[in-house]
């Protein structure tokens, strides 16, 4: 499903002394089936932007079209349907768990979808396994007895179980260990490759962004500055640094190498690609 | 949904009223509330409205913002007005079937609803013009003068400041949880009463869990910093009265005198209502 954001403005607490313009005239068309990373310094408006994409907050002006339909100009029932198509995982989603058991909590979304019992059951099992948990072991456990990382996964499963066509994740790996982070992002990528759903990932890790994203949307002080492929966006090293961002470490290495070896391709940002490129240019013998 | 609650919200403008000593503001408001119950005549009410208008003007807080705090109360004010108007026996002015309006009813309904409006506006202007920290400092100082409460003054003030501190946090949290459950298709607006009450469970459970977690974390953090109540604690900022406070007290004394004296004026028709 394509999402078209048009002249989107959002002002918090308009008319009070705490008035704050969080979004300024955002115009972006997010293509169908892409893995999109959303980056920006803290307070740049990332969370505000994504909450517009499923109609949780209303824009001050401008609008968002989901497959051509203005999501702020439809009935309440249709808006709720929109929320099933555009699944949103909040920052620290473990704070929203409430059911007695993990399975019941994950079933909350599908239940609201009014699916038949057996399909709910099937989806719950699928979603829990999707986030790397053992369904048989965990389904009857209280979510409040789990570790923070497990709770996070259960909360993500709660959104996955709705099988949204657009999946938005707001810093899903904040505060997780490296293994948990790779595992969650890996599963999301696997799902994306299999289901061709659109994924929007808010992240502060340029490494993750470089590794998974097809497109990067850069926000700076409420404005959308760049929207392009990682190769293109990461060419703006100096500009990104001015915005309080960075590029993947590998990119810095390649840039430094390029000064000595002009023939090297420095548009690389994963360790694997870099290794191959260095071997290609320097030959195996230089390789320690 | 929380946007309309102005009571307990701080609106900084840096005006004279904001810079008054919190004790002055609390005492002034307290006296004002008592005076509102002393007043029983039009002149007294005019003085009450006048002094409130003066304070609002001096505070530089937009009038609409103050008035917004009255919105949740409209129903109660209207109800007070209607009940007093039709239910008070006395000299009948107007009658239609079983409905009647008496002179006394007319007076009561106008005065009672006016009193309610002034009461709420008066207290909300105080909270709008005083930061929560100042407010609790002022209350602590005020309570320390009362013999019976003196011992608990610090603890009460601390509890109050923690509660005030957490109101916005919990509101934010509630907002976030509501949004998160809405993102999972929660529907709070349709269905019968029982269904709607049930729809609140996904909000209340996480909210309670997080409130307890926060309370627990805060208690640990306070203990880790050796907090052990008020005994022996000194203040970083000591409250002190300025010239503006003296003026405020003089104004208060004059207002109080005028409002009390207004009870003894003999009013021409139609005012002696009873
Ligand atoms: N409910 C609110 N009321 C007022 N201001 C808000 C509210 N929510 C966010 N803001 C402000 O809007 C700005 C953008 O916030 P937002 O949460 O979108 O940032 P973000 O890019 O997600 O940051 P982070 O990386 O820290 O999550 C911030 O300056 C924030 O203070
Ligand atoms: Mg955010």
Coordinates of C-alpha atoms and ligand atoms in Angstrom, one line a residue:
Chain A
X1 CA 0.0 0.0 0.0
X2 CA 1.4 3.4 -0.9
X3 CA 1.3 6.2 1.6
X4 CA 1.4 9.7 0.2
X5 CA 2.0 12.5 2.7
X6 CA 1.0 15.9 1.5
X7 CA 1.8 19.3 3.0
X8 CA 1.6 17.8 6.5
X9 CA 1.9 20.2 9.4
X10 CA 1.5 19.4 13.0
X11 CA 1.4 21.9 15.9
X12 CA 1.2 20.5 19.5
X13 CA -0.7 22.5 22.1
X14 CA -1.7 25.1 19.5
X15 CA -2.8 28.4 21.2
X16 CA -1.0 27.8 24.5
X17 CA 2.4 29.0 25.6
X18 CA 3.7 25.5 25.1
X19 CA 2.8 25.6 21.4
X20 CA 5.3 23.7 19.3
X21 CA 5.4 22.9 15.6
X22 CA 6.6 19.4 15.4
X23 CA 6.1 18.9 11.6
X24 CA 6.6 21.4 8.9
X25 CA 5.2 20.9 5.4
X26 CA 6.2 17.2 4.9
X27 CA 5.7 16.0 1.3
X28 CA 6.8 12.4 0.7
X29 CA 5.4 9.5 -1.2
X30 CA 6.4 6.2 0.5
X31 CA 6.4 3.5 -2.2
X32 CA 4.6 0.2 -1.8
X33 CA 6.7 -2.8 -0.6
X34 CA 9.7 -0.8 0.5
X35 CA 11.8 -1.2 3.6
X36 CA 12.0 2.4 4.7
X37 CA 14.1 3.7 7.5
X38 CA 13.2 7.0 9.3
X39 CA 16.1 8.7 10.9
X40 CA 16.5 12.1 12.7
X41 CA 17.8 13.6 15.9
X42 CA 15.7 13.3 19.0
X43 CA 12.7 15.6 18.8
X44 CA 12.9 15.9 15.1
X45 CA 9.3 14.7 14.8
X46 CA 9.7 11.0 13.8
X47 CA 7.1 9.7 16.3
X48 CA 4.8 12.5 15.5
X49 CA 5.0 11.7 11.8
X50 CA 4.3 8.0 12.0
X51 CA 1.3 8.6 14.3
X52 CA -0.3 10.4 11.4
X53 CA 0.1 7.5 9.1
X54 CA -2.6 5.5 10.8
X55 CA -4.7 8.4 11.9
X56 CA -3.9 8.4 15.6
X57 CA -3.2 12.1 15.6
X58 CA -4.8 14.6 13.3
X59 CA -2.7 17.0 11.3
X60 CA -2.9 20.7 11.8
X61 CA -3.0 21.0 8.0
X62 CA -2.2 18.8 5.1
X63 CA -3.1 15.1 4.9
X64 CA -2.1 11.5 4.3
X65 CA -3.4 9.3 1.5
X66 CA -3.4 5.5 1.9
X67 CA -3.8 4.1 -1.6
X68 CA -5.4 7.3 -2.7
X69 CA -7.9 7.5 0.2
X70 CA -7.5 10.5 2.5
X71 CA -7.2 8.8 5.9
X72 CA -8.5 11.9 7.8
X73 CA -11.6 12.1 5.5
X74 CA -13.4 8.9 6.2
X75 CA -15.9 7.4 8.6
X76 CA -14.9 6.2 12.1
X77 CA -15.3 2.5 11.0
X78 CA -13.1 3.1 8.0
X79 CA -10.5 4.8 10.1
X80 CA -10.4 1.7 12.4
X81 CA -9.9 -0.4 9.3
X82 CA -7.1 1.8 8.3
X83 CA -5.4 1.0 11.6
X84 CA -5.5 -2.7 10.8
X85 CA -3.8 -2.0 7.4
X86 CA -1.2 0.3 8.9
X87 CA 0.2 -1.5 12.0
X88 CA 2.1 0.7 14.4
X89 CA 4.5 -0.5 17.1
X90 CA 5.2 2.2 19.6
X91 CA 8.4 3.1 21.3
X92 CA 8.6 0.9 24.4
X93 CA 5.5 -1.2 23.4
X94 CA 5.9 -3.5 26.4
X95 CA 4.1 -0.8 28.4
X96 CA 0.9 -1.6 26.6
X97 CA 0.5 -5.2 27.7
X98 CA -2.5 -5.9 29.8
X99 CA -3.9 -9.4 29.4
X100 CA -3.5 -12.4 31.8
X101 CA -1.6 -14.4 29.3
X102 CA 0.7 -13.8 26.4
X103 CA -1.6 -15.5 23.9
X104 CA -4.6 -13.5 25.0
X105 CA -2.6 -10.3 24.7
X106 CA -1.4 -11.1 21.2
X107 CA -5.0 -12.0 20.3
X108 CA -6.3 -8.5 21.2
X109 CA -5.7 -7.0 17.8
X110 CA -7.1 -10.0 15.8
X111 CA -10.1 -10.1 18.1
X112 CA -10.8 -6.4 17.4
X113 CA -10.6 -7.4 13.7
X114 CA -13.5 -9.8 14.5
X115 CA -11.7 -12.8 12.9
X116 CA -13.0 -16.4 13.4
X117 CA -11.6 -18.2 16.5
X118 CA -9.4 -20.6 14.6
X119 CA -7.8 -17.9 12.5
X120 CA -7.1 -15.9 15.6
X121 CA -5.4 -18.9 17.1
X122 CA -3.4 -19.6 14.0
X123 CA -2.3 -15.9 13.8
X124 CA -1.3 -15.7 17.5
X125 CA 0.8 -18.8 17.1
X126 CA 2.4 -17.5 14.0
X127 CA 3.1 -14.1 15.4
X128 CA 4.7 -15.4 18.6
X129 CA 7.0 -17.7 16.7
X130 CA 7.7 -14.9 14.3
X131 CA 9.3 -12.8 17.1
X132 CA 11.4 -15.8 18.1
X133 CA 9.5 -17.0 21.2
X134 CA 8.5 -20.6 21.9
X135 CA 4.7 -20.6 21.5
X136 CA 4.1 -23.8 23.6
X137 CA 6.2 -22.5 26.5
X138 CA 5.1 -18.9 26.6
X139 CA 1.4 -18.8 25.6
X140 CA 0.0 -19.2 29.1
X141 CA 2.6 -17.1 31.0
X142 CA 1.5 -13.8 32.3
X143 CA 3.2 -11.0 30.3
X144 CA 4.2 -9.3 33.5
X145 CA 6.4 -12.1 34.5
X146 CA 8.6 -11.9 31.4
X147 CA 11.9 -10.1 31.0
X148 CA 11.9 -6.7 29.4
X149 CA 13.2 -8.1 26.1
X150 CA 10.5 -10.8 26.0
X151 CA 7.8 -8.3 26.8
X152 CA 9.0 -6.2 23.9
X153 CA 8.7 -9.2 21.5
X154 CA 5.3 -10.1 22.8
X155 CA 4.2 -6.5 22.2
X156 CA 5.6 -6.6 18.6
X157 CA 3.8 -9.9 18.1
X158 CA 0.6 -8.2 19.1
X159 CA 0.8 -5.9 16.1
X160 CA 2.2 -8.5 13.7
X161 CA -0.8 -10.7 14.4
X162 CA -3.0 -8.2 12.7
X163 CA -1.0 -8.8 9.5
X164 CA -0.8 -5.1 8.6
X165 CA 0.1 -4.3 5.0
X166 CA 2.2 -1.4 6.3
X167 CA 4.3 -2.2 9.4
X168 CA 5.6 0.8 11.3
X169 CA 8.1 0.3 14.2
X170 CA 9.2 3.1 16.4
X171 CA 12.7 2.2 17.7
X172 CA 11.8 -1.4 18.3
X173 CA 15.3 -2.3 19.5
X174 CA 15.9 0.5 22.0
X175 CA 17.4 -1.0 25.1
X176 CA 17.8 -4.5 23.7
X177 CA 21.0 -6.6 23.7
X178 CA 22.8 -7.0 20.3
X179 CA 21.5 -10.5 19.9
X180 CA 17.9 -9.4 20.5
X181 CA 18.3 -6.5 18.2
X182 CA 19.6 -8.6 15.3
X183 CA 17.0 -11.2 15.9
X184 CA 14.0 -8.8 15.8
X185 CA 15.3 -6.9 12.8
X186 CA 16.2 -10.1 11.0
X187 CA 12.7 -11.5 11.5
X188 CA 11.1 -8.3 10.3
X189 CA 13.3 -8.4 7.2
X190 CA 12.4 -12.0 6.6
X191 CA 8.7 -11.1 6.9
X192 CA 9.2 -8.2 4.6
X193 CA 10.9 -10.4 2.0
X194 CA 8.2 -13.0 2.2
X195 CA 5.1 -10.9 2.4
X196 CA 6.4 -7.8 0.5
X197 CA 4.7 -5.6 3.0
X198 CA 5.9 -2.0 3.5
X199 CA 8.1 -1.5 6.6
X200 CA 8.8 1.8 8.2
X201 CA 11.5 1.5 10.8
X202 CA 12.5 4.4 13.1
X203 CA 16.0 3.9 14.2
X204 CA 19.0 5.7 15.7
X205 CA 21.4 3.0 14.5
X206 CA 22.9 3.9 11.1
X207 CA 24.4 0.4 11.0
X208 CA 20.9 -1.1 11.1
X209 CA 19.6 1.4 8.7
X210 CA 22.3 0.7 6.2
X211 CA 21.8 -3.0 6.5
X212 CA 18.1 -3.3 6.1
X213 CA 16.6 -0.2 4.4
X214 CA 15.8 0.3 0.7
X215 CA 15.0 3.9 1.4
X216 CA 15.9 6.4 4.0
X217 CA 13.8 9.4 5.1
X218 CA 15.8 11.9 7.1
X219 CA 14.0 14.3 9.4
X220 CA 15.5 17.5 10.8
X221 CA 13.6 19.9 13.0
X222 CA 10.2 18.8 11.8
X223 CA 11.2 18.8 8.1
X224 CA 11.7 15.9 5.7
X225 CA 15.2 16.7 4.4
X226 CA 16.1 13.7 2.3
X227 CA 14.2 10.7 1.0
X228 CA 16.3 8.4 -1.1
X229 CA 18.2 5.2 -1.3
X230 CA 20.9 4.6 1.5
X231 CA 23.6 5.0 -1.1
X232 CA 22.4 8.5 -2.0
X233 CA 21.6 9.6 1.5
X234 CA 24.8 8.4 3.0
X235 CA 26.8 10.5 0.4
X236 CA 25.7 13.5 2.5
X237 CA 28.1 12.7 5.3
X238 CA 28.8 16.3 6.3
X239 CA 25.2 17.4 6.1
X240 CA 24.1 14.4 8.2
X241 CA 26.7 15.2 10.8
X242 CA 25.5 18.8 11.0
X243 CA 22.0 17.3 11.8
X244 CA 23.3 15.4 14.7
X245 CA 23.3 12.2 12.7
X246 CA 26.1 10.0 11.3
X247 CA 26.7 7.4 8.6
X248 CA 27.6 3.8 9.2
X249 CA 31.2 3.3 10.5
X250 CA 32.0 1.3 7.4
X251 CA 31.2 4.3 5.2
X252 CA 33.8 6.3 7.1
X253 CA 36.4 3.6 6.5
X254 CA 35.6 3.4 2.8
X255 CA 35.8 7.2 2.5
X256 CA 39.2 7.2 4.2
X257 CA 40.4 4.4 1.9
X258 CA 39.1 6.2 -1.2
X259 CA 41.6 9.0 -0.5
X260 CA 44.4 6.5 -1.0
X261 CA 42.8 4.3 -3.6
X262 CA 40.6 6.4 -5.8
X263 CA 39.3 3.4 -7.7
X264 CA 37.6 2.0 -4.6
X265 CA 33.8 2.3 -4.4
X266 CA 32.9 4.1 -1.2
X267 CA 29.1 3.7 -1.4
X268 CA 29.1 0.7 0.9
X269 CA 28.0 0.4 4.4
X270 CA 27.9 -3.2 5.4
X271 CA 30.9 -5.1 6.7
X272 CA 30.4 -7.9 4.1
X273 CA 30.2 -5.5 1.1
X274 CA 33.2 -3.6 2.4
X275 CA 35.3 -6.8 2.8
X276 CA 34.5 -7.8 -0.8
X277 CA 35.3 -4.4 -2.2
X278 CA 38.6 -4.2 -0.3
X279 CA 39.6 -7.6 -1.5
X280 CA 38.7 -6.7 -5.0
X281 CA 40.8 -3.5 -5.1
X282 CA 43.7 -4.4 -2.8
X283 CA 43.9 -8.1 -3.7
X284 CA 44.0 -11.0 -1.3
X285 CA 47.7 -10.5 -0.5
X286 CA 47.1 -7.2 1.3
X287 CA 44.4 -8.9 3.4
X288 CA 45.6 -9.8 6.9
Chain B
X1 CA -9.5 14.9 26.0
X2 CA -7.3 16.4 28.7
X3 CA -6.9 19.7 26.9
X4 CA -9.7 21.4 28.7
X5 CA -8.6 20.8 32.2
X6 CA -6.9 24.1 33.3
X7 CA -7.2 23.5 37.0
X8 CA -3.7 22.6 38.2
X9 CA -2.0 23.7 35.0
X10 CA 0.7 26.3 35.1
X11 CA 0.7 29.1 32.6
X12 CA 3.9 31.1 32.8
X13 CA 3.9 34.7 31.8
X14 CA 6.2 36.3 34.4
X15 CA 3.7 38.8 35.5
X16 CA 3.4 40.6 38.9
X17 CA 0.9 38.0 40.0
X18 CA 3.3 35.2 39.0
X19 CA 6.1 36.8 41.0
X20 CA 4.1 37.2 44.2
X21 CA 5.1 35.0 47.1
X22 CA 3.2 31.7 46.9
X23 CA 2.0 32.2 50.5
X24 CA 0.4 35.5 49.5
X25 CA -1.4 33.8 46.6
X26 CA -2.6 30.9 48.7
X27 CA -3.8 33.1 51.5
X28 CA -5.5 35.5 49.1
X29 CA -7.3 32.7 47.3
X30 CA -8.3 31.1 50.6
X31 CA -9.7 34.4 51.9
X32 CA -11.4 35.0 48.6
X33 CA -13.2 31.7 48.9
X34 CA -14.4 32.5 52.4
X35 CA -15.5 36.0 51.3
X36 CA -17.5 34.5 48.5
X37 CA -19.6 32.7 51.1
X38 CA -20.0 35.9 53.2
X39 CA -21.3 38.0 50.3
X40 CA -25.0 38.0 49.8
X41 CA -25.7 41.1 47.8
X42 CA -25.1 42.6 44.4
X43 CA -22.5 45.1 45.5
X44 CA -20.5 42.4 47.2
X45 CA -20.6 40.3 44.0
X46 CA -19.6 43.3 41.9
X47 CA -16.5 43.7 44.1
X48 CA -15.7 40.0 43.9
X49 CA -16.0 40.1 40.1
X50 CA -13.9 43.3 40.0
X51 CA -11.0 42.0 42.1
X52 CA -10.9 38.8 40.1
X53 CA -10.9 40.7 36.8
X54 CA -8.1 42.8 38.1
X55 CA -6.0 39.8 39.1
X56 CA -6.7 38.1 35.7
X57 CA -5.7 41.3 33.9
X58 CA -2.5 41.7 35.9
X59 CA -1.6 38.0 35.4
X60 CA -1.5 38.5 31.6
X61 CA -3.0 35.1 31.2
X62 CA -5.5 35.2 28.2
X63 CA -9.0 35.4 29.5
X64 CA -10.1 32.6 27.1
X65 CA -7.6 30.3 28.7
X66 CA -8.9 30.9 32.1
X67 CA -12.5 30.6 30.9
X68 CA -11.7 27.2 29.3
X69 CA -11.3 25.8 32.9
X70 CA -15.0 26.4 33.4
X71 CA -16.0 24.2 30.4
X72 CA -16.3 21.0 32.4
X73 CA -18.4 22.8 35.0
X74 CA -21.0 24.3 32.6
X75 CA -23.3 21.4 33.4
X76 CA -23.1 21.8 37.2
X77 CA -23.5 25.6 36.9
X78 CA -26.6 25.3 34.7
X79 CA -28.1 22.6 37.0
X80 CA -27.5 24.8 40.0
X81 CA -29.1 27.7 38.2
X82 CA -32.2 25.7 37.1
X83 CA -32.8 23.9 40.4
X84 CA -32.5 27.0 42.5
X85 CA -34.7 28.9 40.1
X86 CA -37.6 26.6 40.1
X87 CA -37.4 24.8 43.4
X88 CA -37.2 27.7 45.8
X89 CA -40.5 28.6 47.5
X90 CA -41.4 32.3 48.0
X91 CA -43.1 35.2 46.5
X92 CA -44.2 34.0 43.0
X93 CA -43.2 36.1 40.1
X94 CA -44.1 33.8 37.2
X95 CA -46.0 30.6 37.0
X96 CA -46.8 28.1 34.2
X97 CA -48.6 24.8 35.2
X98 CA -46.4 23.3 38.0
X99 CA -43.4 25.5 37.3
X100 CA -42.9 28.7 39.1
X101 CA -40.2 31.3 39.7
X102 CA -40.0 33.1 43.0
X103 CA -38.2 36.2 43.9
X104 CA -36.0 34.2 46.3
X105 CA -35.4 31.6 43.6
X106 CA -34.3 34.1 41.1
X107 CA -31.9 35.6 43.6
X108 CA -30.5 32.3 44.8
X109 CA -30.0 30.9 41.3
X110 CA -28.1 33.9 40.1
X111 CA -26.0 34.2 43.2
X112 CA -25.3 30.5 43.6
X113 CA -24.2 30.0 40.0
X114 CA -22.1 33.2 40.1
X115 CA -20.5 31.9 43.3
X116 CA -19.6 28.6 41.6
X117 CA -18.1 30.4 38.6
X118 CA -16.1 32.8 40.8
X119 CA -14.9 30.0 43.0
X120 CA -13.5 27.9 40.2
X121 CA -12.1 30.8 38.3
X122 CA -10.5 32.2 41.5
X123 CA -8.7 28.9 42.3
X124 CA -7.7 28.2 38.7
X125 CA -6.1 31.6 38.4
X126 CA -4.0 30.8 41.4
X127 CA -2.8 27.5 40.0
X128 CA -2.3 29.0 36.5
X129 CA -0.1 31.7 38.0
X130 CA 1.9 29.6 40.4
X131 CA 4.3 26.9 39.5
X132 CA 3.6 23.6 41.2
X133 CA 6.8 23.8 43.1
X134 CA 6.0 27.2 44.4
X135 CA 2.5 26.1 45.3
X136 CA 3.7 23.2 47.5
X137 CA 6.4 25.4 49.1
X138 CA 3.7 27.9 49.9
X139 CA 1.4 25.3 51.3
X140 CA 4.2 23.8 53.4
X141 CA 5.0 27.2 54.8
X142 CA 1.4 27.9 55.5
X143 CA 0.8 24.6 57.2
X144 CA 3.8 25.0 59.4
X145 CA 2.1 27.8 61.2
X146 CA -0.9 25.7 62.1
X147 CA -0.1 23.9 65.5
X148 CA -1.8 20.5 64.8
X149 CA -0.6 20.1 61.3
X150 CA 2.9 21.5 61.8
X151 CA 4.4 18.0 62.3
X152 CA 3.1 16.7 59.0
X153 CA 3.5 19.8 57.0
X154 CA 6.6 18.7 55.2
X155 CA 5.3 15.2 54.4
X156 CA 2.0 16.5 53.2
X157 CA 3.7 19.1 51.0
X158 CA 6.0 16.4 49.6
X159 CA 3.1 14.1 48.8
X160 CA 1.3 16.9 47.2
X161 CA 4.3 17.9 45.1
X162 CA 4.9 14.4 44.0
X163 CA 1.3 14.0 43.0
X164 CA 1.3 17.3 41.1
X165 CA 4.6 16.3 39.5
X166 CA 3.1 13.1 38.2
X167 CA -0.2 14.4 36.9
X168 CA 1.2 15.4 33.5
X169 CA 3.4 12.2 33.3
X170 CA 0.4 10.0 33.9
X171 CA -1.7 12.0 31.4
X172 CA 1.0 11.5 28.8
X173 CA 1.2 7.9 29.7
X174 CA -2.6 7.5 29.4
X175 CA -2.5 9.2 26.1
X176 CA 0.2 6.9 24.8
X177 CA -1.5 3.8 26.0
X178 CA -4.8 4.9 24.5
X179 CA -3.0 5.4 21.2
X180 CA -1.2 2.1 21.4
X181 CA -4.4 0.2 21.9
X182 CA -6.2 2.2 19.2
X183 CA -3.4 1.1 16.9
X184 CA -4.4 -2.4 17.7
X185 CA -8.0 -1.6 16.7
X186 CA -9.5 -0.7 20.1
X187 CA -12.8 1.0 19.8
X188 CA -13.9 3.1 22.8
X189 CA -16.8 4.8 21.1
X190 CA -19.3 2.2 20.0
X191 CA -21.2 -0.5 21.8
X192 CA -23.3 -0.5 24.9
X193 CA -22.3 0.6 28.4
X194 CA -20.8 -2.8 29.4
X195 CA -18.8 -3.1 26.2
X196 CA -17.5 0.4 26.6
X197 CA -16.5 -0.3 30.2
X198 CA -14.7 -3.4 29.1
X199 CA -12.9 -1.5 26.4
X200 CA -11.2 0.5 29.2
X201 CA -9.5 -2.5 30.7
X202 CA -6.6 -2.4 28.1
X203 CA -6.0 1.2 29.2
X204 CA -6.4 0.8 33.0
X205 CA -4.3 -2.2 33.5
X206 CA -1.1 -0.8 31.9
X207 CA -1.8 2.5 33.5
X208 CA -1.9 1.0 37.0
X209 CA 1.1 -1.2 36.3
X210 CA 3.1 1.8 35.2
X211 CA 1.9 4.0 38.1
X212 CA 3.1 1.4 40.6
X213 CA 6.3 0.9 38.7
X214 CA 7.0 4.6 38.8
X215 CA 6.1 5.0 42.4
X216 CA 8.4 2.1 43.3
X217 CA 11.3 3.6 41.2
X218 CA 10.8 7.0 42.8
X219 CA 10.8 5.5 46.3
X220 CA 14.0 3.7 45.6
X221 CA 15.6 6.8 44.1
X222 CA 14.6 8.9 47.1
X223 CA 16.0 6.4 49.5
X224 CA 19.2 6.1 47.5
X225 CA 19.6 9.8 48.1
X226 CA 19.0 9.4 51.8
X227 CA 15.6 11.1 52.0
X228 CA 14.1 10.7 55.5
X229 CA 11.4 13.3 55.7
X230 CA 11.4 16.9 56.8
X231 CA 13.4 16.8 60.1
X232 CA 16.6 18.8 59.8
X233 CA 16.1 19.7 56.2
X234 CA 17.0 23.2 55.1
X235 CA 15.7 25.0 52.1
X236 CA 17.7 26.1 49.1
X237 CA 15.3 28.9 48.3
X238 CA 13.8 30.6 51.4
X239 CA 10.4 32.3 50.9
X240 CA 10.5 36.0 51.6
X241 CA 7.8 38.7 51.3
X242 CA 8.5 41.6 48.9
X243 CA 6.8 44.9 48.5
X244 CA 4.3 43.6 46.0
X245 CA 3.1 41.1 48.7
X246 CA 2.4 43.9 51.1
X247 CA 0.4 45.7 48.5
X248 CA -1.5 42.4 47.8
X249 CA -2.4 42.0 51.5
X250 CA -3.5 45.7 51.7
X251 CA -5.7 45.1 48.7
X252 CA -7.1 41.9 50.2
X253 CA -7.9 43.7 53.5
X254 CA -9.7 46.5 51.6
X255 CA -11.6 44.0 49.5
X256 CA -12.6 42.0 52.5
X257 CA -13.8 45.1 54.4
X258 CA -15.8 46.3 51.4
X259 CA -17.4 42.9 50.8
X260 CA -18.4 42.6 54.5
X261 CA -19.6 46.1 54.7
X262 CA -21.7 45.6 51.6
X263 CA -24.0 43.3 53.7
X264 CA -25.1 46.3 55.7
X265 CA -26.2 48.6 52.9
X266 CA -29.9 48.9 52.5
X267 CA -30.7 48.3 48.9
X268 CA -33.6 49.8 47.0
X269 CA -36.2 47.7 45.1
X270 CA -35.9 45.1 43.6
X271 CA -32.9 44.1 45.7
X272 CA -34.1 43.3 49.2
X273 CA -35.1 39.9 47.9
X274 CA -36.3 38.5 51.1
Ligands
LIG1 N1 2.1 15.5 23.2 C1 3.0 16.5 23.0 N2 2.7 17.7 23.3 C2 3.6 18.7 23.1 N3 4.8 18.5 22.4 C3 5.1 17.3 22.0 C4 4.2 16.2 22.2 N4 4.8 15.1 21.7 C5 5.9 15.5 21.2 N5 6.1 16.8 21.3 C6 7.3 17.6 20.9 O1 7.4 17.5 19.5 C7 8.7 17.3 19.1 C8 8.8 16.0 18.2 O2 8.6 14.9 19.0 P1 8.7 13.4 18.5 O3 8.2 12.6 19.6 O4 7.9 13.3 17.2 O5 10.2 13.3 18.3 P2 11.1 12.0 17.8 O6 11.7 12.4 16.5 O7 10.2 10.8 17.8 O8 12.2 11.9 18.9 P3 12.8 10.6 19.6 O9 13.9 10.2 18.7 O10 13.4 11.2 20.9 O11 11.8 9.6 19.8 C9 9.5 17.2 20.3 O12 10.2 18.4 20.5 C10 8.5 17.0 21.4 O13 8.9 17.8 22.6
LIG2 MG1 10.1 9.1 19.0

